[in-house]
Short mmCIF file of C-alpha atoms in Angstrom, two decimals:
data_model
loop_
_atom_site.label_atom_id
_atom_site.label_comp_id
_atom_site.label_asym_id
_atom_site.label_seq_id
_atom_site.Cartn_x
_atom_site.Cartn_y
_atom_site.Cartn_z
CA UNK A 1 -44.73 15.03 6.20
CA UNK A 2 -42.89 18.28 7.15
CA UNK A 3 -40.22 16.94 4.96
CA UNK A 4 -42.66 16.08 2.33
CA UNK A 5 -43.70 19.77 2.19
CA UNK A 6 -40.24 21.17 1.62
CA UNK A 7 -39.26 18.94 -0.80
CA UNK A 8 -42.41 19.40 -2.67
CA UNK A 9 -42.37 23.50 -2.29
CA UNK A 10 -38.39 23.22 -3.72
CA UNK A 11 -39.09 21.11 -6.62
CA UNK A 12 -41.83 23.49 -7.29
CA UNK A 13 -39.89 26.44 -7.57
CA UNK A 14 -36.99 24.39 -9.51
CA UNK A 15 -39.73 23.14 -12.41
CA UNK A 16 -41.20 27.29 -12.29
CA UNK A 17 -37.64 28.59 -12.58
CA UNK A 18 -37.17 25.76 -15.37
CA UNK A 19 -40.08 26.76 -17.06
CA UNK A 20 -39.69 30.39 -16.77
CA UNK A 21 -36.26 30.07 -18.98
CA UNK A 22 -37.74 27.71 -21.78
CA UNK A 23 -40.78 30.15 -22.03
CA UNK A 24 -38.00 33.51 -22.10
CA UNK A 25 -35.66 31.43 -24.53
CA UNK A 26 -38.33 30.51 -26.85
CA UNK A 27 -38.85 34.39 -27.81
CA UNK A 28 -35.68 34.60 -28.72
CA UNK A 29 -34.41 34.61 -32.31
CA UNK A 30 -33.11 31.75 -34.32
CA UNK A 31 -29.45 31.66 -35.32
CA UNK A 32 -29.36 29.32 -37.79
CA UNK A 33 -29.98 29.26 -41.51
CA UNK A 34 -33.23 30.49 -43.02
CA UNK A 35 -32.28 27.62 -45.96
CA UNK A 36 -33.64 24.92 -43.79
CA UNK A 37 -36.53 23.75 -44.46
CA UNK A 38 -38.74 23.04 -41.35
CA UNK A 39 -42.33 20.82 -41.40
CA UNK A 40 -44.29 19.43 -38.66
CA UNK A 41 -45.85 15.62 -39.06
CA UNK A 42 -47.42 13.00 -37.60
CA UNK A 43 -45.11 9.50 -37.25
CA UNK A 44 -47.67 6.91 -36.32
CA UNK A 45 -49.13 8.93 -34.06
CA UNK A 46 -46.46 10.65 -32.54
CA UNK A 47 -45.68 14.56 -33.80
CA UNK A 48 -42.31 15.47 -35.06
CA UNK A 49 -40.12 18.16 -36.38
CA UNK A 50 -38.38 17.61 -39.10
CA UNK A 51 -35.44 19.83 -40.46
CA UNK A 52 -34.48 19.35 -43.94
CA UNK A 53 -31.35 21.14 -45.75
CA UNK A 54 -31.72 22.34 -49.23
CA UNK A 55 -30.62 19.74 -52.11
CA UNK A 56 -27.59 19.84 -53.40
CA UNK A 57 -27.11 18.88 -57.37
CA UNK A 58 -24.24 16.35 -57.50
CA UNK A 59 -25.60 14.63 -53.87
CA UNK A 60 -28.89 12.03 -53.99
CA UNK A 61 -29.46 11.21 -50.41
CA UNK A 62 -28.63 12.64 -47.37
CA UNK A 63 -27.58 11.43 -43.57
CA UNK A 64 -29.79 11.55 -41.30
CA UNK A 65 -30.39 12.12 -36.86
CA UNK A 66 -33.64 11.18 -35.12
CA UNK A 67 -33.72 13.51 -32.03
CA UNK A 68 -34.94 13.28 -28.91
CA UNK A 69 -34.97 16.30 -26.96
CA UNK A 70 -34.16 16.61 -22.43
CA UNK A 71 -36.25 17.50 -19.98
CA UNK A 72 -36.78 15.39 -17.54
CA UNK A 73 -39.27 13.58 -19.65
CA UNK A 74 -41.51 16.64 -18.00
CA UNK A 75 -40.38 19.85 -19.96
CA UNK A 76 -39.34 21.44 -22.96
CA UNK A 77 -40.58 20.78 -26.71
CA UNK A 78 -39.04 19.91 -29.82
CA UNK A 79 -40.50 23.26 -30.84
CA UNK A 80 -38.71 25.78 -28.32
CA UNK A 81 -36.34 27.63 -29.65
CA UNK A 82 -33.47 26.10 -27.86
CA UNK A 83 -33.81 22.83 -29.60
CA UNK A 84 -34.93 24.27 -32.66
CA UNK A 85 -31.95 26.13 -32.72
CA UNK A 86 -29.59 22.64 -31.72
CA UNK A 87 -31.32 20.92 -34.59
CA UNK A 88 -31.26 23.56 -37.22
CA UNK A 89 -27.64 23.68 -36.47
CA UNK A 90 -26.96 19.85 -36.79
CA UNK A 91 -29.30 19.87 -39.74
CA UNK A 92 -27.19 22.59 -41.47
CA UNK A 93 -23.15 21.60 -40.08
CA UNK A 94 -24.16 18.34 -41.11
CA UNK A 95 -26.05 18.57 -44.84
CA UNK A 96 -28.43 16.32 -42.64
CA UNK A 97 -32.36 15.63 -42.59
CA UNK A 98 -33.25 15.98 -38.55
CA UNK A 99 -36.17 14.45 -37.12
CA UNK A 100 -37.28 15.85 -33.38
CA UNK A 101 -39.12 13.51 -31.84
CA UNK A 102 -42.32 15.40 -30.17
CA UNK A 103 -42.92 12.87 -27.66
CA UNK A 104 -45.68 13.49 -24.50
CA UNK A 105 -45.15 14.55 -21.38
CA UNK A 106 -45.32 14.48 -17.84
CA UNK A 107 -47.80 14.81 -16.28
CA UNK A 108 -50.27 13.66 -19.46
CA UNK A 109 -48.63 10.45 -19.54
CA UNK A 110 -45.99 8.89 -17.18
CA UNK A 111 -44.10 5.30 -18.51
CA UNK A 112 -43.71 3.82 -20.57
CA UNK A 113 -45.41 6.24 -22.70
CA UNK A 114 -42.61 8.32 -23.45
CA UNK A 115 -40.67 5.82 -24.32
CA UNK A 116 -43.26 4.22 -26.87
CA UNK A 117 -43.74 7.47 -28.63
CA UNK A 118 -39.87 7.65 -29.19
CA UNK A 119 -39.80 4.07 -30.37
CA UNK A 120 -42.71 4.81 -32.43
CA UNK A 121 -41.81 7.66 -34.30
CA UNK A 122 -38.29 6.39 -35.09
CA UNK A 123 -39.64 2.93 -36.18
CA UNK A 124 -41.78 4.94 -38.38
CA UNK A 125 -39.06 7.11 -39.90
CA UNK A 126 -36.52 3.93 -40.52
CA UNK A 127 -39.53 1.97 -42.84
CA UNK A 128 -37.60 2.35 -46.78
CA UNK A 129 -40.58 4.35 -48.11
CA UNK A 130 -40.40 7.49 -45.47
CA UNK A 131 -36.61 7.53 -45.99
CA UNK A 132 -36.92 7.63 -49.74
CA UNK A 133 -39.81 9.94 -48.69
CA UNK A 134 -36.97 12.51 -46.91
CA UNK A 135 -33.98 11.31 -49.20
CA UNK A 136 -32.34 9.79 -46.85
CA UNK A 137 -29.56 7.29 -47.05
CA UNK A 138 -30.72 4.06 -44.97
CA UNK A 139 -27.00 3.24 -44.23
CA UNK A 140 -26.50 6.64 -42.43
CA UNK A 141 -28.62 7.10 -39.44
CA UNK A 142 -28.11 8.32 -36.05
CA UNK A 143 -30.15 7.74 -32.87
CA UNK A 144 -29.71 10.56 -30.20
CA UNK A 145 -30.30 12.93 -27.44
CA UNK A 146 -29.73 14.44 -24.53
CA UNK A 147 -30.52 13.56 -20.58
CA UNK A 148 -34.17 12.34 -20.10
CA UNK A 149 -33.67 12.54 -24.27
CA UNK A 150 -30.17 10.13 -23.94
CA UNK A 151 -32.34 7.76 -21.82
CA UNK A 152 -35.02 7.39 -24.46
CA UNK A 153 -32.34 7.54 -27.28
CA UNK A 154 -30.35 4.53 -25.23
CA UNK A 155 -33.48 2.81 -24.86
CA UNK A 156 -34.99 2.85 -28.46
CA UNK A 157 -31.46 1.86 -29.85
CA UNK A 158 -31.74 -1.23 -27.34
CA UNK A 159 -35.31 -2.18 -28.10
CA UNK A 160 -34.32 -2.16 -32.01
CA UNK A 161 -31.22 -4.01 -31.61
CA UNK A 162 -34.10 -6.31 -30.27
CA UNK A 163 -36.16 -6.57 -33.23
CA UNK A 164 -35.42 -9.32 -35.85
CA UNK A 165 -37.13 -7.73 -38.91
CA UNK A 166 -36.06 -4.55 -39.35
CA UNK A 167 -34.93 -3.69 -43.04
CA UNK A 168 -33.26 -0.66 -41.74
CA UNK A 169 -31.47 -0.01 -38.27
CA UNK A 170 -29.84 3.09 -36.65
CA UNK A 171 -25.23 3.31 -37.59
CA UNK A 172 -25.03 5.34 -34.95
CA UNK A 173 -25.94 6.33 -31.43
CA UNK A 174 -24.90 9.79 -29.93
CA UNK A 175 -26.09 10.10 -26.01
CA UNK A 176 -25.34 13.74 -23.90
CA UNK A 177 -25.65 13.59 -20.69
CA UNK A 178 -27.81 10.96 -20.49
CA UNK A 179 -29.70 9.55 -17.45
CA UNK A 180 -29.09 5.73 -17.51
CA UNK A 181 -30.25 4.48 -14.28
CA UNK A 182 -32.08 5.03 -11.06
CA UNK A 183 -30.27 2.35 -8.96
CA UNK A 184 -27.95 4.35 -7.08
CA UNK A 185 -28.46 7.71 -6.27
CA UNK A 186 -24.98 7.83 -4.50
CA UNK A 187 -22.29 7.64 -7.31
CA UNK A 188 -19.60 9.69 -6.99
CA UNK A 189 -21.04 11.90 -9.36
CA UNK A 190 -24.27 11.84 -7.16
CA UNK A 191 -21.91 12.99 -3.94
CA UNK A 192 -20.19 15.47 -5.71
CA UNK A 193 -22.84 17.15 -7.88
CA UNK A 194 -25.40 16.86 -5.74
CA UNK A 195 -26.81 20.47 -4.66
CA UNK A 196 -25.57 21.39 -8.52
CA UNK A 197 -27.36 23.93 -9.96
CA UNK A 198 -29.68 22.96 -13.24
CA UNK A 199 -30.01 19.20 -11.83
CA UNK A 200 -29.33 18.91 -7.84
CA UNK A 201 -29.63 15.06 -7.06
CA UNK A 202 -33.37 15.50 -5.00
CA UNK A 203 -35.01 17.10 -8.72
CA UNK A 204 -33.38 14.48 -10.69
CA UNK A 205 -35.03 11.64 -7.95
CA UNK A 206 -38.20 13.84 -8.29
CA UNK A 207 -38.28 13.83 -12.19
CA UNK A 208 -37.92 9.81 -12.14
CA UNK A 209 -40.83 9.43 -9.29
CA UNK A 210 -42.78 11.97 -11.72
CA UNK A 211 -41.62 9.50 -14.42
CA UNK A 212 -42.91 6.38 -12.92
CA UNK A 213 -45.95 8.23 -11.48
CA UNK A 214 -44.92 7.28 -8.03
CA UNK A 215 -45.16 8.81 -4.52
CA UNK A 216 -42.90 11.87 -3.39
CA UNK A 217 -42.86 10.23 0.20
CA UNK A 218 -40.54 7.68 -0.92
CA UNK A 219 -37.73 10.05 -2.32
CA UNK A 220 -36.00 9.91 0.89
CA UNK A 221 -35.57 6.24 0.34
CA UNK A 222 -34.49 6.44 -3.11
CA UNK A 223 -31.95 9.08 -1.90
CA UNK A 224 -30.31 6.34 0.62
CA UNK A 225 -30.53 3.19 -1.66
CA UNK A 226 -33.09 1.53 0.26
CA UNK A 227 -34.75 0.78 -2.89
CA UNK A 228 -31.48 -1.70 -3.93
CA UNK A 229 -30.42 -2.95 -0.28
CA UNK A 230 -28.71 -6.21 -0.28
CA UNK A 231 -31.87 -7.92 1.36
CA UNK A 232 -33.86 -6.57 -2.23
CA UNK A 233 -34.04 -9.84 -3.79
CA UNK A 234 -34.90 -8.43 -7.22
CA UNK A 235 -32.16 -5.77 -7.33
CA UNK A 236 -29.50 -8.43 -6.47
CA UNK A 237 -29.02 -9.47 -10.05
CA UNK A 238 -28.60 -5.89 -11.76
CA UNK A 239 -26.01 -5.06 -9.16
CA UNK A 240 -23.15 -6.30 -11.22
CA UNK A 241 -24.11 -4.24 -13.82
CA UNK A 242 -23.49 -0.60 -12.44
CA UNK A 243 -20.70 -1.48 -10.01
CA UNK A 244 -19.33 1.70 -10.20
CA UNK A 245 -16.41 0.71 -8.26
CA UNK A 246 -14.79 -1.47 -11.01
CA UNK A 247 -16.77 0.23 -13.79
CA UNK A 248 -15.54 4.18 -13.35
CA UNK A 249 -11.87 5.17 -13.62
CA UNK A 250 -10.30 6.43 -10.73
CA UNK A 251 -10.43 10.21 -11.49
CA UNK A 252 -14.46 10.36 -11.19
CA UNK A 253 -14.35 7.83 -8.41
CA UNK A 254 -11.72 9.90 -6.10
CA UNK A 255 -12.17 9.22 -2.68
CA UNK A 256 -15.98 9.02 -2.61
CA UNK A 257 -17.47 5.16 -0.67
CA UNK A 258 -20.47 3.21 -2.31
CA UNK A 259 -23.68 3.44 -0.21
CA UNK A 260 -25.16 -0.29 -0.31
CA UNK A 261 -27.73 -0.70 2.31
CA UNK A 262 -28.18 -3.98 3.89
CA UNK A 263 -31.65 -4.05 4.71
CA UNK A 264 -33.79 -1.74 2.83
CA UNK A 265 -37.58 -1.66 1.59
CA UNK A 266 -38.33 -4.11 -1.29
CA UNK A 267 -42.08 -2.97 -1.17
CA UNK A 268 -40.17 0.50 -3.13
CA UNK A 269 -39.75 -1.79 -5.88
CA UNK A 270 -43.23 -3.50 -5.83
CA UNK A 271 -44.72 -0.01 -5.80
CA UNK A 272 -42.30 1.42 -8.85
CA UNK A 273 -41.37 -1.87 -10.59
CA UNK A 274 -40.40 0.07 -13.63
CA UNK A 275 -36.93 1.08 -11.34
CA UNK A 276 -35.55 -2.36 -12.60
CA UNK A 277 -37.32 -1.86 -16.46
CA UNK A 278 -34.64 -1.90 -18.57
CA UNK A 279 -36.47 0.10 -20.94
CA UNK A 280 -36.36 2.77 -18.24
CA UNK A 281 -33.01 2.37 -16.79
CA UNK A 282 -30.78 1.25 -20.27
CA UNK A 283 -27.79 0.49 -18.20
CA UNK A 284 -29.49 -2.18 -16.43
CA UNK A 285 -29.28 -4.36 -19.89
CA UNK A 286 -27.54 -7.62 -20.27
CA UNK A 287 -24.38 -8.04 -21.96
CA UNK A 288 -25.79 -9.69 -25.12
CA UNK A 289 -28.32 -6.57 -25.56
CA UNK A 290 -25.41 -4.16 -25.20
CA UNK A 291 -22.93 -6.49 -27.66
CA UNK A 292 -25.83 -5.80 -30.28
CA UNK A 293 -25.71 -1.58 -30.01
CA UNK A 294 -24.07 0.32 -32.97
CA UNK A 295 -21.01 2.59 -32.77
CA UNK A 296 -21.63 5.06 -29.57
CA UNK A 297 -20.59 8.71 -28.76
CA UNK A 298 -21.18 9.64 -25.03
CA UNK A 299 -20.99 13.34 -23.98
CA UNK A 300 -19.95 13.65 -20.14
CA UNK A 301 -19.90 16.70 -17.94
CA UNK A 302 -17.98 16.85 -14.59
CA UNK A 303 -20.08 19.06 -12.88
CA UNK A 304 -23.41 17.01 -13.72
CA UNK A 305 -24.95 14.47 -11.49
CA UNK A 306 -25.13 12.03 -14.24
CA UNK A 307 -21.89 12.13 -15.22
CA UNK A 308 -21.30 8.38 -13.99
CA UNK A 309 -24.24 7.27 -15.73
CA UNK A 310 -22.85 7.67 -18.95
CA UNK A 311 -19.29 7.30 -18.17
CA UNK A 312 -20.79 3.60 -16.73
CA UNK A 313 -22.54 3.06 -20.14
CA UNK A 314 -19.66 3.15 -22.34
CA UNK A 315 -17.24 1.39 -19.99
CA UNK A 316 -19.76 -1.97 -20.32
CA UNK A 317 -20.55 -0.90 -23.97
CA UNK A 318 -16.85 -0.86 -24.86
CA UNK A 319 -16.48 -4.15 -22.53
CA UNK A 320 -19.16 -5.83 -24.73
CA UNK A 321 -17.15 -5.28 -27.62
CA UNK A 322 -18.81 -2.21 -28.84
CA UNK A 323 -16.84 0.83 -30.67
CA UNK A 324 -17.06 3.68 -27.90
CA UNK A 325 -16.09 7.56 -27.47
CA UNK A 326 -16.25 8.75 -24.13
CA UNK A 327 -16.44 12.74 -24.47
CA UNK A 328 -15.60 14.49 -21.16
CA UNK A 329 -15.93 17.92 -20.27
CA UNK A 330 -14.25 18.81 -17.09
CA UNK A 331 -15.56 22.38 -16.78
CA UNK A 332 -19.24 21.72 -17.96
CA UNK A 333 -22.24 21.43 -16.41
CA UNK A 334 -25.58 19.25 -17.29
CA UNK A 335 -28.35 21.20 -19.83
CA UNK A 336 -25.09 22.62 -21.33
CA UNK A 337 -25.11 22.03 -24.58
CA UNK A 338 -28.59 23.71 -25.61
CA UNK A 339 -27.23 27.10 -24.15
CA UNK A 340 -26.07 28.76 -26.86
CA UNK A 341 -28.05 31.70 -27.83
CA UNK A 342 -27.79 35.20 -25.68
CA UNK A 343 -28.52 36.03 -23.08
CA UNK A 344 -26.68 32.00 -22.31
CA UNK A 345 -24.43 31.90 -24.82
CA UNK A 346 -22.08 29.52 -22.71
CA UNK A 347 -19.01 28.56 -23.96
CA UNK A 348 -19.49 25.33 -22.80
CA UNK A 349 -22.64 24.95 -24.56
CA UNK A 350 -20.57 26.01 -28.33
CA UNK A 351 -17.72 23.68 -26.81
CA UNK A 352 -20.17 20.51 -26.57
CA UNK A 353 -22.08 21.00 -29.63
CA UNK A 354 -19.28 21.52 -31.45
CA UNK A 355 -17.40 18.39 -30.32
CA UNK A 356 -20.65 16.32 -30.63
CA UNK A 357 -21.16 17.62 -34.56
CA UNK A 358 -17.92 17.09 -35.26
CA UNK A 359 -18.43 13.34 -34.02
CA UNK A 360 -21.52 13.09 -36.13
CA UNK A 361 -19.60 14.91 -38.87
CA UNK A 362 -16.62 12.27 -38.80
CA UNK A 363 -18.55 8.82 -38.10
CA UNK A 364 -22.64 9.19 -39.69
#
């Protein structure tokens, strides 16, 4: 219990500290263009922003990026200045119509709620009528997002890939540091990165036990892999799947050991089934979901606990035939990206975006 406490009182003061910067950035000034045009709607229920550039004469429709913003599914707002900054920016460098998914939160709704707002409002947005609606060409459409964003981005893109009659589906998917699974909280990544600033490993176990509206007791368990021990029965099959010994190349592996309990707790799994939901944990699909996914961009970062996650999702993506960039920062760090206005004004965060729009600028 006295281990409980601490955990509880540092996660505490992470999320304050968290939410302390989001509220300070939000004051600050936008960078971008005052020629985008910005209007908030309603997407079957689920709010968005959506950033429009002005018309051109000799153009008729324009690409187009649903967004899904980070935050551990728990913070942040596709109204904060930091991502209406990011999407102002892609919705300008890119002559593009943005939609920012406003999906809800922790702790008003846990999962799969999240998940079905995201898959809501971009179902929504791909019917012919709202693109024609927003000018948008239905050829020329990009999924994306970033971390707890990535995941619901990966996810959605899955679930579609799913659905037999759609008239319109996504070319594109573009995932930054994305969180892809919650089956082993020991990849290398997870050794290396994981008293990190930004994401430690013990707030990114906290954000998925927020996620799945479980019990902060059992993060110690998660932490060791007791949740996937080889006496888990229902884990056994997914295993395969994020072997991050065959799936990682040898210079994010380095010298680090897998840590594969054999005996564990399978009641961990009875009491948060949704660790083995695919449409939590993406990189727990099967190959014939990921053979269906369109062209992929993954942004890594080395310094970034989830750097293996999506360095694992494009090594089976690319294995199930699947047209694959693998973007690798080695000096970065997770959250990045959306640092980019003073008093942050990283260059890693101008050195990601960049390389992402310029993806989106050479493939959408």
């Amino acid at each position: 219990h006295q281990c409980h406490l601490i955990h509880y009182l540092r996660l505490s003061h992470h999320l304050i500290v968290l939410n302390y910067l989001i509220c300070t950035f939000d004051k600050l000034q936008s960078v971008s263009s005052e020629d985008i045009k910005i209007t908030d709607a309603v997407f079957d229920g689920v709010e968005v922003r959506v950033f429009e550039p002005p018309a051109k004469g000799d153009e008729s429709l324009k690409r187009s990026v649903v967004y899904i913003h980070g935050g551990g599914w728990a913070l942040a707002s596709a109204r904060t200045s930091l991502y209406n900054n990011l999407c102002r920016i892609m919705a300008e460098s890119l002559n593009a119509v943005v939609v920012s998914v406003e999906y809800r939160l922790v702790p008003e709704v846990c999962f799969p709620e999240q998940y079905h707002d995201a898959l809501r409002a971009t179902k929504h947005f791909l019917q012919p009528a709202v693109l024609a609606e927003y000018s948008v060409d239905p050829s020329r459409i990009a999924i994306s997002g970033d971390s707890a964003g990535g995941n619901l981005a990966a996810a959605v893109c899955q679930q579609l890939s799913k659905e037999e009659d759609l008239a319109v589906r996504p070319k594109l998917q573009a995932l930054i540091y994305p969180v892809l699974q919650a089956f082993d909280f020991n990849t290398p990544s997870y050794q290396q990165n994981m008293n990190m600033p930004v994401l430690p490993r013990y707030v990114m176990i906290s954000y998925w036990i927020d996620y799945f509206n479980g019990d902060y007791e059992l993060a110690h368990e998660l932490l060791v892999n007791n949740h996937t021990a080889l006496n888990v029965g229902r884990a056994l099959s997914f295993r395969a799947r994020l072997n991050w010994t065959a799936l990682l190349p040898a210079s994010f592996k380095k010298s680090y050991k897998p840590v594969v309990q054999t005996r564990g707790s399978a009641a961990i799994v009875e009491q948060l089934p949704a660790l083995l939901d695919v449409r939590a944990v993406p990189l727990l699909a099967d190959d014939a979901t990921l053979a269906r996914q369109p062209r992929t961009y993954v942004l890594t970062c080395e310094n970034d606990v989830l750097r293996d996650d999506g360095a694992m999702y494009a090594r089976r993506l690319e294995q199930a035939g699947v047209p694959v960039t693998l973007d690798h920062f080695h000096d970065c760090f997770h959250g990045c990206m959306i640092f980019t206005v003073w008093p942050t004004d990283f260059s890693a965060g101008v050195q990601t975006r960049n390389s992402y729009i310029k993806w989106l600028d050479e493939n959408l």
